[in-house]
Coordinates of C-alpha atoms in Angstrom, one line a residue:
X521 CA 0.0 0.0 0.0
X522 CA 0.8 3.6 -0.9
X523 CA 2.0 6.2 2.0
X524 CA 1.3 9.8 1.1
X525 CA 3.2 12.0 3.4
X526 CA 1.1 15.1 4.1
X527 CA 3.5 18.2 3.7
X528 CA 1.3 21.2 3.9
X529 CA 1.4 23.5 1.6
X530 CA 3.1 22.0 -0.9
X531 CA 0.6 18.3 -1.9
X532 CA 0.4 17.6 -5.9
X533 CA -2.9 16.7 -7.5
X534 CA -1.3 12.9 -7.9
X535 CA -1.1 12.9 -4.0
X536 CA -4.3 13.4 -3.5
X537 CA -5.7 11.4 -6.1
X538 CA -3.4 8.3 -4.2
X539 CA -5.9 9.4 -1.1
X540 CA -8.6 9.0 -3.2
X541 CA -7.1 5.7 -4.3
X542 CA -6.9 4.5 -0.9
X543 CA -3.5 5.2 0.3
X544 CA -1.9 5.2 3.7
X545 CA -1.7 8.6 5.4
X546 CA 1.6 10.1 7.4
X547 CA 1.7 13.9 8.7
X548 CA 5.3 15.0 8.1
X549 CA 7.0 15.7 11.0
X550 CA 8.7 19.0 9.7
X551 CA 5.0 21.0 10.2
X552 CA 5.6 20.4 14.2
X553 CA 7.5 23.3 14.8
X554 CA 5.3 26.1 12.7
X555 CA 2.3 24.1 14.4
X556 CA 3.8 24.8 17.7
X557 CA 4.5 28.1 17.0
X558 CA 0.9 29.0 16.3
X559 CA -0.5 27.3 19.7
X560 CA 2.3 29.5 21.3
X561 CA 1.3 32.5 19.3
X562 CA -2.6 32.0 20.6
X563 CA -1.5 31.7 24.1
X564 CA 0.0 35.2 24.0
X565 CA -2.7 36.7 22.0
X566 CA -4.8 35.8 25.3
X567 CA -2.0 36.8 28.2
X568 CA -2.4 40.1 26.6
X569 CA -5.8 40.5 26.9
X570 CA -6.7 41.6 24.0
X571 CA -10.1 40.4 22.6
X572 CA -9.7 38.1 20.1
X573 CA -12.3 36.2 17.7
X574 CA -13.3 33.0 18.1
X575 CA -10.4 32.5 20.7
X576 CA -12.3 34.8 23.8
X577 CA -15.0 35.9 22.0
X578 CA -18.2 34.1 20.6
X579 CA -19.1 33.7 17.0
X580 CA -21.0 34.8 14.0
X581 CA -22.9 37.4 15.3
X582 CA -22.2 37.0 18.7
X583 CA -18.6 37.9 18.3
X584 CA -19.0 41.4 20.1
X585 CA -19.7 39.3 23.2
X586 CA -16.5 38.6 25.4
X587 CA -15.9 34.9 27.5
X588 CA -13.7 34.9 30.4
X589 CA -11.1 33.0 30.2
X590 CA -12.4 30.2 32.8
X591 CA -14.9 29.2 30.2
X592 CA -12.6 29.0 26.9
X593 CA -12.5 25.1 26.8
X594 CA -16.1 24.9 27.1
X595 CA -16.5 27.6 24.9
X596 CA -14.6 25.6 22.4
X597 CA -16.8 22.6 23.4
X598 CA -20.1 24.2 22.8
X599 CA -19.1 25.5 19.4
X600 CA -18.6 22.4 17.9
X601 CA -21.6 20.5 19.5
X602 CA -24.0 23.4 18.3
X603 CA -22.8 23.3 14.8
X604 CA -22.8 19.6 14.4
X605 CA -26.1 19.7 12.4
X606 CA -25.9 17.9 9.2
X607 CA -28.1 15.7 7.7
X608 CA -28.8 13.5 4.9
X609 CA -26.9 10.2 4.0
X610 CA -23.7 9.5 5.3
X611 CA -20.9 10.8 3.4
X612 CA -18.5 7.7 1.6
X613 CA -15.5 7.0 3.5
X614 CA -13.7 7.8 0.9
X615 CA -14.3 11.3 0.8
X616 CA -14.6 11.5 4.6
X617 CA -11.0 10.4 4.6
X618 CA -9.5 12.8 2.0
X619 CA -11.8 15.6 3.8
X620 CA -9.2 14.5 7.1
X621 CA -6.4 14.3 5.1
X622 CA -7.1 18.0 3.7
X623 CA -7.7 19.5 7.1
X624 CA -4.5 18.0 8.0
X625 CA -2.9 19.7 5.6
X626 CA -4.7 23.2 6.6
X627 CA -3.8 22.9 10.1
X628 CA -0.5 22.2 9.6
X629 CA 1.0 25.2 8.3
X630 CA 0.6 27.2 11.6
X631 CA -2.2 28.9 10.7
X632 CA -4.9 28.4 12.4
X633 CA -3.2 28.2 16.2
X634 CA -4.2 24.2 16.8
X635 CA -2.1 21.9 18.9
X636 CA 0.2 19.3 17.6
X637 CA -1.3 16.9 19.4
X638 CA -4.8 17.9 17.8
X639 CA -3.2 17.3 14.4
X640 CA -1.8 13.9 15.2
X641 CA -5.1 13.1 17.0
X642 CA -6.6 12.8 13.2
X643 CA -3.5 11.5 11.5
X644 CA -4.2 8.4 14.2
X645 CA -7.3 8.2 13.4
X646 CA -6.7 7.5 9.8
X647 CA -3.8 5.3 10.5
X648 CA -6.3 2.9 12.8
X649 CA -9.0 3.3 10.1
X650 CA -11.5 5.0 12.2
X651 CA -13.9 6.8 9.8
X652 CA -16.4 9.3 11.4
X653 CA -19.9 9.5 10.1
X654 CA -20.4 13.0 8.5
X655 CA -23.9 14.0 7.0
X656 CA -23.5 14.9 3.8
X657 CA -25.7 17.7 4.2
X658 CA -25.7 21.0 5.7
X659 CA -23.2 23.8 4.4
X660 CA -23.7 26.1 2.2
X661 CA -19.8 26.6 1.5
X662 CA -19.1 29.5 3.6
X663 CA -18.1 30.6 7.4
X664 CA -16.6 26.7 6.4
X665 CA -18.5 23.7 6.1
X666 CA -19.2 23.9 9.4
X667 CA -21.8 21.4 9.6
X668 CA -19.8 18.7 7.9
X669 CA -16.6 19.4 10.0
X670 CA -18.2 20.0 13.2
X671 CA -18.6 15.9 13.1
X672 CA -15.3 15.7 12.5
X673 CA -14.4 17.4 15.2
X674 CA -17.5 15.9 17.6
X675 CA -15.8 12.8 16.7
X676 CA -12.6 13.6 18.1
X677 CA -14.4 14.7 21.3
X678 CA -15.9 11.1 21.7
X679 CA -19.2 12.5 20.4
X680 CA -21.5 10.9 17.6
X681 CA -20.7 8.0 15.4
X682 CA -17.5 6.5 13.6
X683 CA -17.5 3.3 11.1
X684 CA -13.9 1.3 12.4
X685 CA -14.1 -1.9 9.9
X686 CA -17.7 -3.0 8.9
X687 CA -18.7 -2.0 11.8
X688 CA -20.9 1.6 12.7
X689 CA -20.2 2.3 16.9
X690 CA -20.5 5.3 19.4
X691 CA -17.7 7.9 19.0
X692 CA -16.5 6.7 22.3
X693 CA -16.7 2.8 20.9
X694 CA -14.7 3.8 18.2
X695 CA -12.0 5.8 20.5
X696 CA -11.6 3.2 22.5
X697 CA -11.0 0.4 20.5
X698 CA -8.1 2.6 18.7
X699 CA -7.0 3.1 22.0
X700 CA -7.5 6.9 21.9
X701 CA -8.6 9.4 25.1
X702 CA -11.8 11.8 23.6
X703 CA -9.6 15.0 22.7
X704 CA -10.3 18.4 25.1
X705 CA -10.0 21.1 22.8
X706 CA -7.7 24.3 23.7
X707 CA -8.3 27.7 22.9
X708 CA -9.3 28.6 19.0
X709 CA -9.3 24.6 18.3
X710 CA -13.1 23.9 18.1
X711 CA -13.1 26.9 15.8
X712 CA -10.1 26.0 13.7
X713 CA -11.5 22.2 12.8
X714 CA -14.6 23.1 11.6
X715 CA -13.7 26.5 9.8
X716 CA -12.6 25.5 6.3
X717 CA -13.3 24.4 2.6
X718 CA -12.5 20.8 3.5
X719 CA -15.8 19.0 3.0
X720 CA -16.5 20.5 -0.4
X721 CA -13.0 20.4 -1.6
X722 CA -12.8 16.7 -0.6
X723 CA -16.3 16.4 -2.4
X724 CA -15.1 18.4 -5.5
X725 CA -11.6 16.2 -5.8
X726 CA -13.4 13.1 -5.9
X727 CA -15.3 14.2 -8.1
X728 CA -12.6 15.5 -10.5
X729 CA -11.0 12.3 -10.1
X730 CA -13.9 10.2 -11.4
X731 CA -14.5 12.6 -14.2
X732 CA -11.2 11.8 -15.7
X733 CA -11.4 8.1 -15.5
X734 CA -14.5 8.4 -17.4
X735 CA -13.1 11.1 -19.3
X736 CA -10.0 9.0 -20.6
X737 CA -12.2 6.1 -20.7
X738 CA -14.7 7.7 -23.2
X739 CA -12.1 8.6 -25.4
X740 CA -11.7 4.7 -25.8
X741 CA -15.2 4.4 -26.2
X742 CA -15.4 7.0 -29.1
X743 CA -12.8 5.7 -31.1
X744 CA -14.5 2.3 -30.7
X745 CA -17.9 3.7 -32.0
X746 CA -15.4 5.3 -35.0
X747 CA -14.6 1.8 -35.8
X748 CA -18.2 0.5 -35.8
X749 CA -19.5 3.1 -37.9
X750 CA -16.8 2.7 -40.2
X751 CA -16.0 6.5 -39.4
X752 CA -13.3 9.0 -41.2
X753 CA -9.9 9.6 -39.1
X754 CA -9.5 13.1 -41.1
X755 CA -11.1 15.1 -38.5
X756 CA -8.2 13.4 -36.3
X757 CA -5.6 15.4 -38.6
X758 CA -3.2 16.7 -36.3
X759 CA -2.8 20.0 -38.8
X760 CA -7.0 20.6 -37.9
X761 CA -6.6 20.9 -34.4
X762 CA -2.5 23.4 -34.4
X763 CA -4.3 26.0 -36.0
X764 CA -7.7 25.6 -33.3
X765 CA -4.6 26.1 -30.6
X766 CA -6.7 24.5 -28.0
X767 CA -3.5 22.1 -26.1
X768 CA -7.3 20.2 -24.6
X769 CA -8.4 19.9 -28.5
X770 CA -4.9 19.0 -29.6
X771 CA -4.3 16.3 -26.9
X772 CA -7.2 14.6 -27.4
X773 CA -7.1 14.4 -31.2
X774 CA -3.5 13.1 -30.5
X775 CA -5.4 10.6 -28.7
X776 CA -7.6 9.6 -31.2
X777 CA -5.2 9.2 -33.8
X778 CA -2.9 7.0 -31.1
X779 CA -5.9 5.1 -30.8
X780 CA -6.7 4.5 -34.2
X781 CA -3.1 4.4 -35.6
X782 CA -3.2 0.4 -37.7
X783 CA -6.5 -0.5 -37.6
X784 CA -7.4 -2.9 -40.3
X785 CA -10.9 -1.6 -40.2
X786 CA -9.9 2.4 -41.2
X787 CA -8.0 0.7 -44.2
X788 CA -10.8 -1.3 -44.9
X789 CA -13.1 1.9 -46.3
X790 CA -10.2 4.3 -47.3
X791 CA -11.5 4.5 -50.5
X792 CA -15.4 5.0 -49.5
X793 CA -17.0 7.6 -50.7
X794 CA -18.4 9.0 -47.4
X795 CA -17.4 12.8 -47.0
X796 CA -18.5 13.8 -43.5
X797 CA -19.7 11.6 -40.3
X798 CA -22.5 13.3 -37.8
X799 CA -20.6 15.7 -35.1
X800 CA -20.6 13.4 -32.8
X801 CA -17.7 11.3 -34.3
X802 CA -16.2 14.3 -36.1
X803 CA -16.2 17.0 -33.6
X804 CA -14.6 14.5 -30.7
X805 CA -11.5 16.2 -30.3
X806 CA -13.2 19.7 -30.1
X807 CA -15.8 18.7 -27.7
X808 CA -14.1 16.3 -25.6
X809 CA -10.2 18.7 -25.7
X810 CA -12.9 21.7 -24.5
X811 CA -13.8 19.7 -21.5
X812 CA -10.5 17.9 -20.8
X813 CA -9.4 21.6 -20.5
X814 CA -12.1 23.0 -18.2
X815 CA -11.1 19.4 -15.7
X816 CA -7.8 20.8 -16.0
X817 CA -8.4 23.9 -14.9
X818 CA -10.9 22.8 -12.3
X819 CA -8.2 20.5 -11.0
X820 CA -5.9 23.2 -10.9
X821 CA -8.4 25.7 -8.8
X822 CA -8.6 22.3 -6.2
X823 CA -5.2 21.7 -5.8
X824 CA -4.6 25.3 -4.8
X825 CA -7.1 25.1 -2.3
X826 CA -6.1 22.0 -0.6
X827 CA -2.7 23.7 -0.4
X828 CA -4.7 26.6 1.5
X829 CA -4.9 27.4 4.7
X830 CA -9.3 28.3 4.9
X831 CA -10.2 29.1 8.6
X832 CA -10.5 32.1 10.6
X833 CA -9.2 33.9 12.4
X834 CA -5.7 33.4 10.5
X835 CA -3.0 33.3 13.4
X836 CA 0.6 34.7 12.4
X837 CA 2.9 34.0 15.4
X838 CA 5.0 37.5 14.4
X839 CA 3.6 39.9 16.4
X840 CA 1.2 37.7 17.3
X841 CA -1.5 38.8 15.1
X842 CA -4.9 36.9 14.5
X843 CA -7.0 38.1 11.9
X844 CA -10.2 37.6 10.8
X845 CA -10.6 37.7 7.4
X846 CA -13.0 35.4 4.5
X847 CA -10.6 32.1 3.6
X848 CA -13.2 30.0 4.6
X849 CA -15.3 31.0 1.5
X850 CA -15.5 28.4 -0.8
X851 CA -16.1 30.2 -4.1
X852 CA -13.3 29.4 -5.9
X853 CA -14.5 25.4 -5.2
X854 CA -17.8 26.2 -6.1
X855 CA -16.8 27.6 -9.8
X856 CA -14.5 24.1 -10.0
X857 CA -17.4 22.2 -9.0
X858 CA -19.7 23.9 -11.9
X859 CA -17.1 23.5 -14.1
X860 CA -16.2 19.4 -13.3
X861 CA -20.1 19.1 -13.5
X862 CA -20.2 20.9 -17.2
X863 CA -17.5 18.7 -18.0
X864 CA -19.7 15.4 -17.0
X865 CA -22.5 16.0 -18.8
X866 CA -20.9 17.1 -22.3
X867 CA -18.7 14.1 -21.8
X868 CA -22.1 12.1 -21.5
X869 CA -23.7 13.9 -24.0
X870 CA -21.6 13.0 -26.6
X871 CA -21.1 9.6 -26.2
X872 CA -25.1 8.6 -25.7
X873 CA -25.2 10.6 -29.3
X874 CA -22.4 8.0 -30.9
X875 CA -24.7 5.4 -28.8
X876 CA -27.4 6.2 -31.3
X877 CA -25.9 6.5 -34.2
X878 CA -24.6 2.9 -33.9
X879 CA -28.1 1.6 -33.6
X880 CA -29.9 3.3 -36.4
X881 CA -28.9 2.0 -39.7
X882 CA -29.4 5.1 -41.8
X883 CA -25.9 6.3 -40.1
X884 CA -24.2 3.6 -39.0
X885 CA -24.7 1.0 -41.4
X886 CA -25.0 -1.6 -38.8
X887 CA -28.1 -3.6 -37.9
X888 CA -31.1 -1.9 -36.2
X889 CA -30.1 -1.7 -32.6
X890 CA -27.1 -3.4 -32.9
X891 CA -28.8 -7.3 -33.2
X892 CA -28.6 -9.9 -35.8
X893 CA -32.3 -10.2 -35.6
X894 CA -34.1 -6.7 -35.2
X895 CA -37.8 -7.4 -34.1
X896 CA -37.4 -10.6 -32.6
X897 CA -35.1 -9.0 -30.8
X898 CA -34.9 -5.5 -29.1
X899 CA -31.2 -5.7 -29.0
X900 CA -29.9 -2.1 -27.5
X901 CA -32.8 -0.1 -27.9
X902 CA -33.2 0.3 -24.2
X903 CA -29.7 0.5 -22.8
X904 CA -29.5 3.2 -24.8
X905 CA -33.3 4.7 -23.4
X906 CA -31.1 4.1 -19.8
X907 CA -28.1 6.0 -21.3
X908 CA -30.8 9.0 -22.1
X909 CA -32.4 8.9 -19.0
X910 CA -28.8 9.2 -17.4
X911 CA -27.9 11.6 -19.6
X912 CA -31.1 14.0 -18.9
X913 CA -30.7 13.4 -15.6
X914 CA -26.9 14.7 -15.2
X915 CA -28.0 17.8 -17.1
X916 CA -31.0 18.6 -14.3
X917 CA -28.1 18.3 -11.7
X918 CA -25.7 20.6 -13.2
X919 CA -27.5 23.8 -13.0
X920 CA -24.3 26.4 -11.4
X921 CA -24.3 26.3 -8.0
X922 CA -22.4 29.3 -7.6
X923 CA -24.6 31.3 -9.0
X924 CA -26.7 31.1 -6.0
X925 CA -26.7 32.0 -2.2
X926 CA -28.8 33.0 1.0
X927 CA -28.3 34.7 3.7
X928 CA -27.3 32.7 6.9
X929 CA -26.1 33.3 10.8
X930 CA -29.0 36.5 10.7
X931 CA -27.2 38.5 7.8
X932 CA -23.6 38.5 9.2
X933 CA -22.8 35.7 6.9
X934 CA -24.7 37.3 3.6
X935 CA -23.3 36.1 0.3
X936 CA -22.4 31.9 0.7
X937 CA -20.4 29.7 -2.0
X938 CA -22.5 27.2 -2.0
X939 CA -20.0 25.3 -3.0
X940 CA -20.5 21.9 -0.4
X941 CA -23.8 21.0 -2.5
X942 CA -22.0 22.0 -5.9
X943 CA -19.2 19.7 -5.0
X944 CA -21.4 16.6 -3.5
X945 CA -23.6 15.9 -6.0
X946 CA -20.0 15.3 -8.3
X947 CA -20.1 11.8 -7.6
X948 CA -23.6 10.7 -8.2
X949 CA -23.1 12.9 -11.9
X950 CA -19.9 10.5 -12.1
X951 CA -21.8 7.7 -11.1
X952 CA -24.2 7.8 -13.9
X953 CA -21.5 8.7 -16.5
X954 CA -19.6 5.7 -16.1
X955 CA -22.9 3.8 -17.0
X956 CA -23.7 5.7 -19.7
X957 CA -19.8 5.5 -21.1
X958 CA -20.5 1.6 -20.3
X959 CA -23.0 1.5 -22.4
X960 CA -21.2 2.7 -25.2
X961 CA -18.5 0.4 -24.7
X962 CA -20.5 -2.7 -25.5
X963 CA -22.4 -0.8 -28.4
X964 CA -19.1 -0.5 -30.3
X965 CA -17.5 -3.5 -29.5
X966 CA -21.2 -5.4 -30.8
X967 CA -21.0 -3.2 -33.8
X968 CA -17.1 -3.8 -34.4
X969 CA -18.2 -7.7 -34.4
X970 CA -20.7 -6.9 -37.7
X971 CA -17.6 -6.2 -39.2
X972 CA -16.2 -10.3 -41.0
X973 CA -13.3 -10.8 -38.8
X974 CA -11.7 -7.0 -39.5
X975 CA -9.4 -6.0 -36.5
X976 CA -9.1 -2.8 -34.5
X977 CA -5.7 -1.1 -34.0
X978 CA -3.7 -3.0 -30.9
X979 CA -5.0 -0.7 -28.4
X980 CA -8.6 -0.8 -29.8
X981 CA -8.4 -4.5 -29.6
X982 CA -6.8 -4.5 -26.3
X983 CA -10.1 -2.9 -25.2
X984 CA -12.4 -5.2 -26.6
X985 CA -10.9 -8.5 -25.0
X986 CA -11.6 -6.6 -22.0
X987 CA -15.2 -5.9 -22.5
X988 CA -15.5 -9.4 -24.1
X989 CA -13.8 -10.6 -20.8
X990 CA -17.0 -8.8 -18.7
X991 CA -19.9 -9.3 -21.3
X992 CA -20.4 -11.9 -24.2
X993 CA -21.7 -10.5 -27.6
X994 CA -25.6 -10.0 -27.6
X995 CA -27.0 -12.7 -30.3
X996 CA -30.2 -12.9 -28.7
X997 CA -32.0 -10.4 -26.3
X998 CA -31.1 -11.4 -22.6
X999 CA -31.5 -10.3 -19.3
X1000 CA -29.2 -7.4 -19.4
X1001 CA -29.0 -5.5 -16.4
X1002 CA -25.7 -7.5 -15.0
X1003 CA -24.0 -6.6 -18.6
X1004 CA -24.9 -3.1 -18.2
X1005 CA -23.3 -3.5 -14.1
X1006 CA -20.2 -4.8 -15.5
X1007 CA -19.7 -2.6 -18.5
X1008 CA -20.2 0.1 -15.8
X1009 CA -17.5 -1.7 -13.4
X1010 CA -15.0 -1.8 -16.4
X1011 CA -15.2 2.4 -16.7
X1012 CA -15.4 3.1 -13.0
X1013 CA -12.3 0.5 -12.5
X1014 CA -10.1 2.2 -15.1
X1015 CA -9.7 -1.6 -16.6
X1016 CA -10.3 -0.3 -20.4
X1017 CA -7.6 2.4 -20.0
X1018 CA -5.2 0.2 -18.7
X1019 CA -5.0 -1.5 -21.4
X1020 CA -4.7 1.3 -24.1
X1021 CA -2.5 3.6 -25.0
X1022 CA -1.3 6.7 -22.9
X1023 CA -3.8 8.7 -22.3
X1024 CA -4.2 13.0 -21.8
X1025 CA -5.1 13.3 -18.1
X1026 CA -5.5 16.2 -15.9
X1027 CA -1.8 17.0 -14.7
X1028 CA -0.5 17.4 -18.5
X1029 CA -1.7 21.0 -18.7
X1030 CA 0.7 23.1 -20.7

């Protein structure tokens, strides 16, 4: 197994996407001393007296009101257990552990005046596989995801719900099984784990990270659906896409031809007299380079923010100074999250468009719906119906979040991100992608076996023993949910890219 070494401030997208891939976790030891000098700095920020947010003061609105110092811990205390008040269905693991690993990575660059030991508390927890129970619902992406993180932090205290194993248990279960003590949070520390743009950045890389699997994977799929409909490479032509000066376009042309490069089947009709295919085979490299470079960009946007430091007050141990500025606003996560979910549905788009081209015969010059037998048989009529009803259903969801907000905390906290339910709803959008590109996958490779015996290009037919592997060519109609499981297995997996070529992915931005 994979150990990423959490060295705030300076993580790489591919770190984060091992995280997402299931890696082991380590907190570098080098953040100790800037950690320690931010608990040191808040310790002096209240021998002087001075009133300081969130540290001696209380919150939101209430931060003109001033707490004595015998009633910091439980002020602390308090503030987490009032804003622990999501709802909804439990975030995935997955994301709850990259939301850890990310506030790990906030709190240890001094910042935010938390204790070492506070930081190694969640590092532990990661390490013993305890997984608190977050609500996925609840922020709105600004002040922090407070909601979201407050369990985090309520956790940590020995309060609500972990999952250790398959097993769901008290907070206190959970704690003492790993052999921790429930933590008692200092000064500014209640505040500083559940300020911050964790949740929906953790939401929002996930998400990112799906969309390129299924990105790379439908570039697979489309040169596959070339191939069954017997499609031109011209609009490949590397010369097309230099003078476009899109690097997205031109990478994924580059793609295409790489794919395509010695098929038997493009030699096959080099003489036809077909002058122009439907856009969706043609204009591939246009549509899918635009969206490979809006992921990129996206990406970009979310690894600078789980670089950032996001709560508030800021603590800066010269002077000391704490102040209280807007980090914890998640607007540049909620313009990612627009732009990943964009991405997803053009990506879909396209590919259930190729998906019915291959099944009517006026275009393709296949079969009707891709069977030996049409009318006896139905053959993919209605996996591609599901593919539309996927594909509808991924443009309802992606309707900007960040175009809208509401007031919250009675008008201190007036204009919110709302970037936590931009970025959540990433992986269901994924989710139905991966199906859809599934679909697509067994459409072509049916198609491709119309064709007397011709082969693919080695990568093309690399991909097909792979599909064939998961599904058997459709002679007659079948029960075919489990095909449509597996073909959706084979995108989600990565197993089709695996076998083809190199692919354009999200960290070869130019």
């Amino acid at each position: 197994m994979t150990t990423v070494t959490i060295r705030p401030g300076t993580m790489t997208l591919a770190d984060w996407r091992d995280v997402w891939n299931g890696a082991d976790i380590a907190v570098s030891d080098h953040a100790k001393p800037v950690v320690d000098r931010g608990a040191q700095a808040v310790r002096d920020l209240l021998a002087s007296g001075r009133a300081v947010y969130g540290i001696n003061t209380g919150f939101g609105k209430l931060a003109q009101t001033r707490i004595a110092a015998s009633e910091l811990e439980e002020l602390q205390k308090r503030l987490v257990l009032s804003h622990a008040c999501g709802v909804g269905a439990p975030l995935p693991r997955r994301v709850v552990r990259l939301m850890m690993a990310l506030k790990i990575a906030s709190l240890g660059q001094g910042n935010s005046g938390i204790q070492w030991t506070t930081v190694k508390a969640i590092e532990a927890l990661l390490k013993a596989g305890v997984d608190p129970v977050i609500p996925s619902q609840g922020s709105v992406g600004a002040s922090g995801d407070l909601a979201p993180l407050s369990h985090l932090a309520a956790m940590l205290m020995g309060v609500g719900d972990a999952e250790i194993g398959d097993e769901r248990v008290s907070a206190v279960e959970a704690l003492k099984r790993a052999g921790f003590e429930p933590l008692v949070l200092g000064p500014k520390e209640g505040l500083a784990l559940l300020n911050g743009t964790q949740f929906s950045t953790a939401c929002a890389l996930a998400g990112v990270f799906e969309a390129e699997t299924a990105f790379r994977t439908a570039l697979v799929a489309g040169a596959l659906s070339v191939e069954a409909a017997k499609g031109s490479t011209a609009p490949f032509d590397a010369r097309i896409h230099a003078v476009r000066r899109h690097q997205g376009q031109i990478d994924a042309a580059a793609a295409y031809r790489g794919l395509l490069e010695g098929s038997a089947i493009v030699e096959s009709h080099a003489g036809c007299d077909k002058v122009q295919d439907p856009y969706c085979l043609r204009c591939q490299p246009q549509v899918m380079g635009a969206a490979l470079g809006v992921l990129r960009q996206a990406a970009h946007t979310l690894e600078v923010e789980a670089n950032a430091v996001t709560d508030n007050p800021l603590i800066f141990a010269e002077g000391p100074d704490a102040i209280s500025g807007g980090n914890f606003h998640a607007e540049p996560v909620a313009f990612a999250a627009d732009m990943i979910a964009m991405a997803v549905c053009e990506i879909g788009s396209i590919s259930e468009r190729r998906l019915a081209l291959l099944m009517d015969p006026a275009l393709s010059g296949l079969p009707a719906f891709l069977t030996p037998a049409p009318g006896l048989n139905s053959g993919f009529m209605i996996p591609q119906v599901t593919a539309a009803a996927l594909v509808s259903e991924n443009k309802q969801r992606a309707m900007p979040a960040s175009v809208d907000s509401i007031p919250t905390s009675a008008n201190q906290e007036d204009h919110v991100s709302m970037a936590a339910h931009g970025a959540r709803r990433l992986l269901d959008m994924t989710a139905n992608l991966h199906c859809v590109i599934g679909i697509e996958l067994l459409a072509a490779a049916q198609g491709i076996d119309f064709h007397d015996g011709l082969t693919s290009s080695r990568p093309l037919e690399a991909a097909r023993r792979t599909i064939r592997s998961a599904v058997a060519k459709l002679e007659d109609d079948r029960y075919l949910a489990p095909d449509l499981a597996a073909a959706t297995e084979l995108v989600r997996s990565g197993a089709v890219i695996a076998v083809a070529r190199e692919l354009p992915g999200l960290e070869t931005a130019r």
